[in-house]
XYZ file of C-alpha atoms in Angstrom:
509
model
C 34.170 62.263 -8.164
C 35.820 65.770 -6.882
C 33.989 67.683 -9.780
C 30.124 66.933 -8.808
C 31.263 67.251 -4.920
C 32.504 71.046 -5.587
C 29.316 71.564 -7.421
C 27.256 70.394 -4.684
C 29.119 72.586 -2.127
C 28.285 75.601 -4.609
C 24.789 74.589 -4.909
C 24.397 74.269 -0.942
C 25.975 77.176 -0.022
C 23.926 78.934 -2.435
C 20.893 77.403 -1.291
C 21.635 78.626 2.514
C 22.370 82.091 1.385
C 19.008 82.427 -0.554
C 17.085 80.760 1.725
C 17.249 78.181 4.381
C 19.212 75.342 5.597
C 19.717 72.986 8.284
C 22.588 70.712 8.687
C 22.449 67.186 10.379
C 25.126 65.045 10.567
C 26.246 62.284 13.241
C 29.913 61.305 13.496
C 31.356 58.145 14.930
C 33.401 57.507 17.790
C 37.226 58.570 17.095
C 39.543 56.017 17.654
C 43.295 57.024 18.594
C 46.279 54.978 18.383
C 48.554 54.415 21.256
C 48.974 52.538 24.433
C 47.548 52.993 28.027
C 49.939 54.690 30.240
C 49.536 52.196 33.551
C 50.357 53.900 36.601
C 53.861 53.774 38.207
C 52.606 53.373 41.667
C 51.094 50.043 40.627
C 53.206 47.068 41.731
C 52.998 43.981 39.762
C 53.384 40.689 41.488
C 56.244 38.278 40.085
C 54.790 36.874 36.845
C 55.790 33.384 35.765
C 56.855 33.004 31.990
C 55.144 30.151 30.444
C 56.534 27.190 28.498
C 54.819 26.130 25.868
C 55.748 23.540 22.758
C 54.724 24.052 18.905
C 53.336 22.073 16.279
C 55.632 22.485 13.637
C 52.562 25.302 12.244
C 53.221 28.108 14.642
C 50.779 26.900 17.078
C 51.178 26.238 20.815
C 50.281 23.267 22.141
C 50.028 21.603 25.891
C 53.180 21.395 27.445
C 53.933 18.182 29.652
C 51.842 18.077 32.365
C 54.748 19.118 34.698
C 55.684 22.173 33.021
C 54.967 25.536 33.849
C 51.589 25.474 32.067
C 49.377 22.580 31.361
C 46.472 23.570 29.020
C 44.403 20.707 30.704
C 43.961 22.863 33.627
C 41.959 25.274 31.620
C 39.419 22.203 30.067
C 35.805 22.925 31.615
C 36.676 26.391 32.772
C 33.301 28.124 31.365
C 30.170 27.534 32.381
C 26.585 28.480 30.688
C 25.118 27.847 27.138
C 24.347 29.889 24.198
C 21.069 31.245 25.460
C 22.988 32.878 28.571
C 26.375 33.463 27.191
C 29.662 31.642 28.488
C 31.191 33.037 31.189
C 34.605 32.427 33.342
C 35.405 32.948 36.833
C 37.753 35.450 37.279
C 39.122 37.220 40.932
C 39.537 40.563 40.520
C 41.273 43.351 43.098
C 43.331 42.803 46.226
C 41.787 40.922 48.044
C 40.626 38.904 45.040
C 36.836 39.294 44.845
C 35.587 36.459 42.585
C 33.060 37.021 39.567
C 31.754 35.459 36.632
C 32.630 37.074 33.101
C 31.006 36.476 29.920
C 33.383 35.787 27.167
C 32.888 37.780 24.268
C 35.232 38.226 21.249
C 32.662 40.953 19.266
C 34.194 43.615 21.865
C 37.207 45.101 23.302
C 36.334 46.039 26.835
C 36.802 44.379 30.024
C 33.751 45.702 32.071
C 32.534 44.478 35.677
C 29.229 45.422 37.421
C 30.643 47.876 40.061
C 27.020 48.861 41.382
C 23.856 46.834 42.493
C 21.589 45.478 39.834
C 18.502 43.683 40.085
C 19.484 40.881 37.876
C 22.753 40.275 39.364
C 23.942 38.426 42.854
C 26.784 40.443 43.368
C 29.456 42.908 42.143
C 32.660 44.369 42.052
C 33.649 46.467 45.104
C 36.071 48.984 44.017
C 36.233 50.571 47.462
C 37.267 47.164 49.059
C 40.573 46.541 46.650
C 43.381 48.238 47.725
C 44.897 47.982 43.894
C 42.070 49.634 42.183
C 42.834 53.094 40.945
C 40.196 55.315 38.923
C 41.649 57.168 35.863
C 38.820 59.130 35.958
C 37.476 58.496 32.540
C 33.782 57.617 31.589
C 32.837 54.724 28.997
C 29.918 54.013 27.357
C 29.365 51.037 25.187
C 26.464 49.923 22.958
C 25.965 46.467 21.893
C 23.654 44.459 19.577
C 21.274 43.873 22.700
C 22.022 46.332 25.790
C 24.367 49.050 26.705
C 26.324 50.132 29.867
C 28.023 53.142 31.103
C 30.852 53.830 33.497
C 34.274 54.366 34.706
C 37.719 53.491 33.440
C 40.347 51.920 36.213
C 43.157 49.420 36.430
C 43.477 46.592 38.735
C 45.121 43.303 39.646
C 43.193 40.272 37.805
C 43.474 36.576 37.685
C 42.106 33.442 36.484
C 41.609 30.585 38.623
C 41.507 28.326 35.920
C 43.865 30.320 33.334
C 47.512 31.238 32.716
C 49.814 31.347 36.054
C 50.300 34.982 37.039
C 48.409 38.029 38.149
C 47.923 40.976 35.451
C 47.063 44.489 35.577
C 44.014 45.186 33.554
C 42.023 47.935 32.018
C 38.423 47.719 34.109
C 35.321 49.433 33.325
C 33.466 49.866 36.221
C 29.956 49.404 35.175
C 27.673 52.047 36.842
C 24.800 51.997 34.888
C 23.187 49.797 32.383
C 19.977 49.370 30.569
C 19.424 45.795 28.803
C 22.826 44.693 29.568
C 22.277 42.365 32.604
C 19.306 39.932 32.187
C 17.188 37.542 34.332
C 18.291 34.188 34.904
C 21.972 35.068 33.887
C 24.852 33.971 36.050
C 27.536 36.447 35.082
C 28.430 40.005 36.488
C 30.546 40.974 33.785
C 31.800 40.885 29.928
C 35.514 39.933 28.698
C 35.844 41.582 25.397
C 38.232 39.491 23.504
C 38.621 41.371 20.186
C 41.285 43.752 19.003
C 42.194 47.579 20.644
C 40.347 48.878 17.338
C 37.201 47.965 18.900
C 37.970 49.297 22.342
C 35.890 52.404 24.163
C 36.414 55.241 24.509
C 39.400 54.592 22.548
C 41.928 52.074 21.238
C 44.166 53.357 23.556
C 42.671 51.227 26.409
C 44.626 47.878 26.152
C 41.941 45.122 25.707
C 42.537 42.320 28.046
C 43.776 39.500 26.324
C 46.682 42.137 24.683
C 47.653 42.858 28.407
C 47.878 39.124 29.212
C 50.207 38.328 25.989
C 52.409 41.356 26.820
C 52.862 40.619 30.774
C 52.614 36.698 31.170
C 54.350 36.414 27.821
C 51.836 33.808 26.296
C 51.384 33.207 22.252
C 49.198 35.582 20.791
C 46.538 32.954 20.214
C 43.597 31.482 22.381
C 40.928 29.038 21.278
C 37.420 28.568 22.591
C 35.184 25.450 22.948
C 31.438 26.277 23.741
C 29.554 22.870 24.909
C 26.018 23.694 25.446
C 24.667 22.423 22.171
C 21.084 20.478 22.586
C 21.037 22.158 25.955
C 17.725 23.833 27.058
C 18.324 27.798 27.599
C 15.790 27.508 30.172
C 17.558 24.852 32.180
C 18.014 25.973 35.961
C 21.785 24.089 36.008
C 24.573 25.486 34.950
C 26.650 22.564 33.249
C 30.087 22.628 32.522
C 29.923 24.912 29.413
C 33.371 24.409 27.651
C 36.958 25.653 27.688
C 38.642 28.992 27.181
C 42.192 28.023 26.329
C 44.722 30.953 26.620
C 47.928 30.546 24.663
C 47.539 27.934 22.535
C 45.281 24.848 21.615
C 44.582 21.643 23.345
C 44.345 18.939 21.090
C 42.016 16.971 23.375
C 39.144 19.355 22.531
C 38.743 18.738 19.110
C 38.714 15.783 16.413
C 40.623 15.676 13.326
C 42.327 18.582 11.495
C 41.906 22.557 12.032
C 40.881 24.813 8.972
C 41.980 28.023 8.888
C 40.447 31.117 7.399
C 42.361 34.514 6.977
C 41.422 37.252 9.402
C 40.680 39.646 7.046
C 40.551 42.911 9.110
C 41.723 43.153 12.607
C 39.119 45.027 14.569
C 36.396 42.365 15.222
C 36.956 38.821 14.167
C 36.190 39.460 10.376
C 36.200 36.653 7.684
C 35.109 36.197 4.280
C 32.015 33.832 3.591
C 32.209 32.773 0.159
C 28.392 30.775 -0.172
C 25.807 29.201 2.005
C 23.553 26.184 1.355
C 20.700 24.926 3.040
C 20.971 21.036 2.612
C 22.907 20.308 -0.405
C 20.908 23.447 -2.161
C 23.381 26.783 -2.823
C 22.081 29.826 -2.218
C 23.319 30.929 -5.252
C 23.666 34.787 -4.133
C 26.341 37.048 -4.741
C 28.981 36.325 -2.247
C 29.198 39.912 -1.187
C 25.783 39.610 -0.001
C 27.064 37.472 2.804
C 29.665 39.811 3.691
C 27.619 42.775 3.543
C 28.607 45.321 5.992
C 31.201 42.298 7.360
C 31.146 38.850 8.324
C 32.556 38.118 11.952
C 32.775 35.174 14.588
C 31.330 36.351 17.970
C 30.868 34.175 20.974
C 29.020 37.206 22.228
C 26.289 37.050 20.063
C 23.390 33.952 20.571
C 22.282 33.347 17.620
C 23.775 33.031 13.757
C 22.778 35.879 12.450
C 22.288 36.789 8.365
C 21.784 40.044 6.341
C 18.071 40.385 5.556
C 18.442 39.072 1.746
C 20.439 36.124 2.741
C 18.291 35.479 5.717
C 15.102 35.450 3.741
C 16.708 32.881 1.098
C 17.720 30.941 4.118
C 14.215 30.521 5.016
C 12.521 30.255 2.013
C 15.253 27.081 1.227
C 14.302 25.781 4.585
C 10.634 26.320 3.906
C 10.651 24.472 0.426
C 12.795 21.306 2.052
C 11.423 21.064 5.400
C 8.691 18.170 5.944
C 6.597 20.641 8.099
C 3.698 22.233 5.758
C 2.398 25.913 6.179
C 4.952 26.447 9.249
C 4.191 29.753 11.318
C 6.038 32.454 9.777
C 6.166 33.687 13.779
C 8.905 30.847 14.112
C 11.215 32.478 11.899
C 11.173 35.744 12.886
C 11.883 34.880 16.356
C 8.291 36.078 17.706
C 6.759 32.397 18.420
C 8.031 28.847 19.598
C 7.727 25.918 17.753
C 6.438 22.863 19.911
C 6.151 19.287 19.688
C 4.837 16.574 22.049
C 7.356 15.872 24.614
C 10.116 13.136 23.745
C 9.363 13.953 19.956
C 12.409 15.683 18.352
C 11.602 18.167 15.484
C 15.257 18.006 13.783
C 14.244 15.207 11.623
C 12.298 17.523 9.661
C 15.012 20.331 9.097
C 17.849 20.419 6.602
C 21.802 20.788 7.457
C 23.185 24.346 6.842
C 26.516 25.019 5.711
C 28.885 27.890 5.555
C 32.091 28.371 2.913
C 34.992 30.144 4.205
C 37.859 31.229 2.007
C 40.777 29.014 2.963
C 44.252 30.805 4.205
C 45.213 29.572 0.456
C 42.625 32.139 -1.140
C 42.219 29.617 -4.400
C 40.195 27.340 -2.049
C 37.399 27.047 0.688
C 36.511 24.821 3.414
C 32.817 24.196 4.747
C 31.577 24.138 8.254
C 28.104 22.446 8.613
C 25.847 22.081 11.371
C 22.881 20.046 12.038
C 19.467 21.028 12.848
C 19.885 20.140 16.493
C 22.411 23.262 16.862
C 19.889 25.762 15.191
C 16.647 24.483 16.086
C 17.472 25.062 19.842
C 15.231 23.353 23.155
C 13.748 26.214 24.960
C 11.368 24.972 27.416
C 8.532 22.700 28.151
C 4.986 23.132 28.950
C 3.171 21.222 31.415
C 5.445 18.530 30.725
C 3.639 17.413 27.872
C 5.242 19.388 24.808
C 8.863 20.571 24.233
C 9.119 24.144 22.647
C 12.206 24.991 20.461
C 13.196 28.386 18.633
C 14.571 29.254 15.536
C 18.647 29.954 16.093
C 18.875 32.136 13.192
C 17.933 35.477 12.915
C 18.071 38.535 10.424
C 20.850 41.236 10.778
C 21.034 45.177 9.745
C 24.511 45.266 10.440
C 26.345 42.310 8.902
C 26.482 38.218 9.237
C 27.780 37.214 12.405
C 29.026 33.490 13.373
C 27.572 33.267 16.723
C 27.076 30.609 19.614
C 24.534 28.714 17.439
C 27.610 27.641 14.786
C 30.272 27.873 17.366
C 29.068 24.956 19.568
C 29.536 22.604 17.167
C 33.483 23.857 16.774
C 36.748 24.231 18.415
C 37.670 27.361 17.495
C 41.200 28.724 17.422
C 41.599 32.612 17.389
C 45.408 32.584 15.842
C 45.973 36.274 16.054
C 49.682 35.659 15.739
C 49.126 34.403 12.151
C 45.991 36.481 11.618
C 43.800 34.021 11.154
C 40.720 31.807 12.515
C 40.626 27.965 12.654
C 37.716 25.665 12.903
C 38.172 22.001 13.998
C 35.141 19.451 15.253
C 34.563 20.115 18.857
C 34.582 17.020 20.981
C 31.660 17.811 22.899
C 29.437 18.802 19.654
C 27.981 15.064 19.900
C 24.355 14.445 20.696
C 23.427 10.393 21.061
C 26.607 9.403 19.556
C 25.606 11.443 16.688
C 28.132 14.414 15.459
C 26.365 17.731 14.833
C 28.987 19.305 13.131
C 31.217 18.549 10.198
C 33.900 20.157 7.952
C 34.824 19.255 4.433
C 37.492 20.367 1.838
C 39.426 21.783 0.487
C 37.142 23.290 -2.191
C 37.837 25.625 -5.387
C 36.833 29.317 -4.847
C 37.036 29.808 -8.782
C 33.551 30.239 -9.104
C 33.179 32.965 -6.669
C 34.823 36.899 -6.504
C 38.189 37.031 -5.724
C 37.420 39.116 -2.726
C 33.664 38.691 -1.631
C 34.338 41.461 1.155
C 35.238 44.266 -1.410
C 31.256 45.553 -1.265
C 31.647 46.106 2.457
C 32.204 49.552 4.031
C 34.764 48.907 6.841
C 34.450 51.182 10.055
C 38.223 53.014 9.506
C 36.877 54.051 5.708
C 33.670 55.458 7.034
C 35.794 57.773 9.477
C 37.726 59.092 6.333
C 34.356 59.478 4.636
C 32.848 60.958 7.957
C 35.928 63.135 8.157
C 35.800 64.349 4.884
C 32.011 65.222 5.328
C 33.462 67.562 8.283
C 35.666 69.056 6.128
C 33.090 69.455 3.301
C 30.813 71.375 6.101
C 34.065 73.230 7.716
C 34.186 74.979 4.068
C 30.822 75.622 3.992
C 30.411 77.081 7.302
C 33.479 79.497 6.366
C 31.355 80.670 3.410
C 28.477 81.082 5.230
C 30.561 83.545 7.702
C 31.975 85.115 4.715
C 28.411 85.796 3.360
C 27.069 87.032 6.547
C 29.583 89.901 6.520
C 28.723 90.804 3.074
C 26.387 94.080 3.160
C 24.240 92.449 0.916
C 20.754 91.094 2.419
C 18.011 89.589 0.934
C 14.635 91.133 1.431
C 11.312 88.989 1.945
C 8.364 89.621 -0.339
C 6.893 92.842 1.567
C 10.385 94.499 1.062
C 11.361 94.271 4.854
C 14.499 93.014 5.930
C 14.160 90.024 7.853
C 16.546 87.579 10.061
C 15.056 84.289 8.696
C 18.799 83.400 7.190
C 20.249 84.313 10.601
C 22.834 81.802 11.825
C 21.634 82.272 15.369
C 18.316 80.963 14.616
C 19.212 78.627 12.023
C 22.717 76.962 13.637
C 24.262 73.798 12.614
C 23.467 70.870 14.822
């Protein structure tokens, strides 16, 4: 690899010297290791250390109701659904200002609206908090949908239906946004629950849950139940949408056993998908196709998002196995809804979808399955005579995302302490007495590659590549400067000296 690279450098340098060159490159955001330094002037209120019991496998379970903490207090602390997101009430600042905050396991910043916006009813007024301190740093974050910009600071945060105690948290005060706050939502900020590597502007900004674990002394584990399965995303009412249990697992929220898959990279909650099935039909794709770029579990993403080739294969398999003929292509690409007469449900026409994940015993896998009720999603009714539905699966250019469409069928355990992700059957994923999800296993993983994520370029590797390219460009620049000071100049075809090769005109951008 080194020899062709060297040849390419000299060919490139020679072409610049003999002709004209423009160099464009993009540098990803640089991540710096380290801890965020809190101001010594901030006084922390006394914190209570929680007392938890273990299930023998390293998991923290609910203590006796009379103990320091009871996970039962955290049941139904979420509201919302997959269409509008799941959010939790938090108290921010002194005195506390209550806001609803979207729970997002696919990002790492804790950010709240700090200025008026047409689509939100209230915001965090930093001027009214005696404990808010800005550190003067600006921050901007872009998501799959929408983006925001703001200013970093710190303040006290507590969760009425969460762990006991107040913590001092890094807060991004959102001052402007585009496509982030949407009509009909009932939340005013976002709670990024992923790892420091995803924090912006760099990993020195300690994420919310890291601070909670450190300051309250709870185990490094949280679990999530999302109960919007089968609910219309246009419903005016906000039902109790689920539970976010910080510090452990609440056994009353799931049925059966918890099946674990390794977290293979600590940035997003990245897992390894081995295969997909539509009905009982294996898509028979190379397992690296499923993990192209990455495969993650993200509560902040509404749909099940699949790499383009995988998505096309799923649609083709559903079309062949569906009882509906000549179905509109607009339904599959999300541009059209499918409507049936009111009271007539379409789910009997569609197959189940199954995802195989590598087990912690890497020679085995287990299967999570969702019924059509989870991915053929009710949206609205038309004139009281039609019920309309959307396809809860979409194509993705940046990896496979197990979003709310799938997560609503399961109680998901984010066991960061043991670097694993757990799935169990959710007690609320039931409709009309019928379970909307299933888990089965173990199965042999001998028929797939030993490492299905090997073909995916992870972000740290891309940084190294970018830095290497920067070094190459730096070397080229040095060569160009040396050539510039040489007495040799190229004449044009009329014999006149020109400045067409000047770095002033053709500077590196």
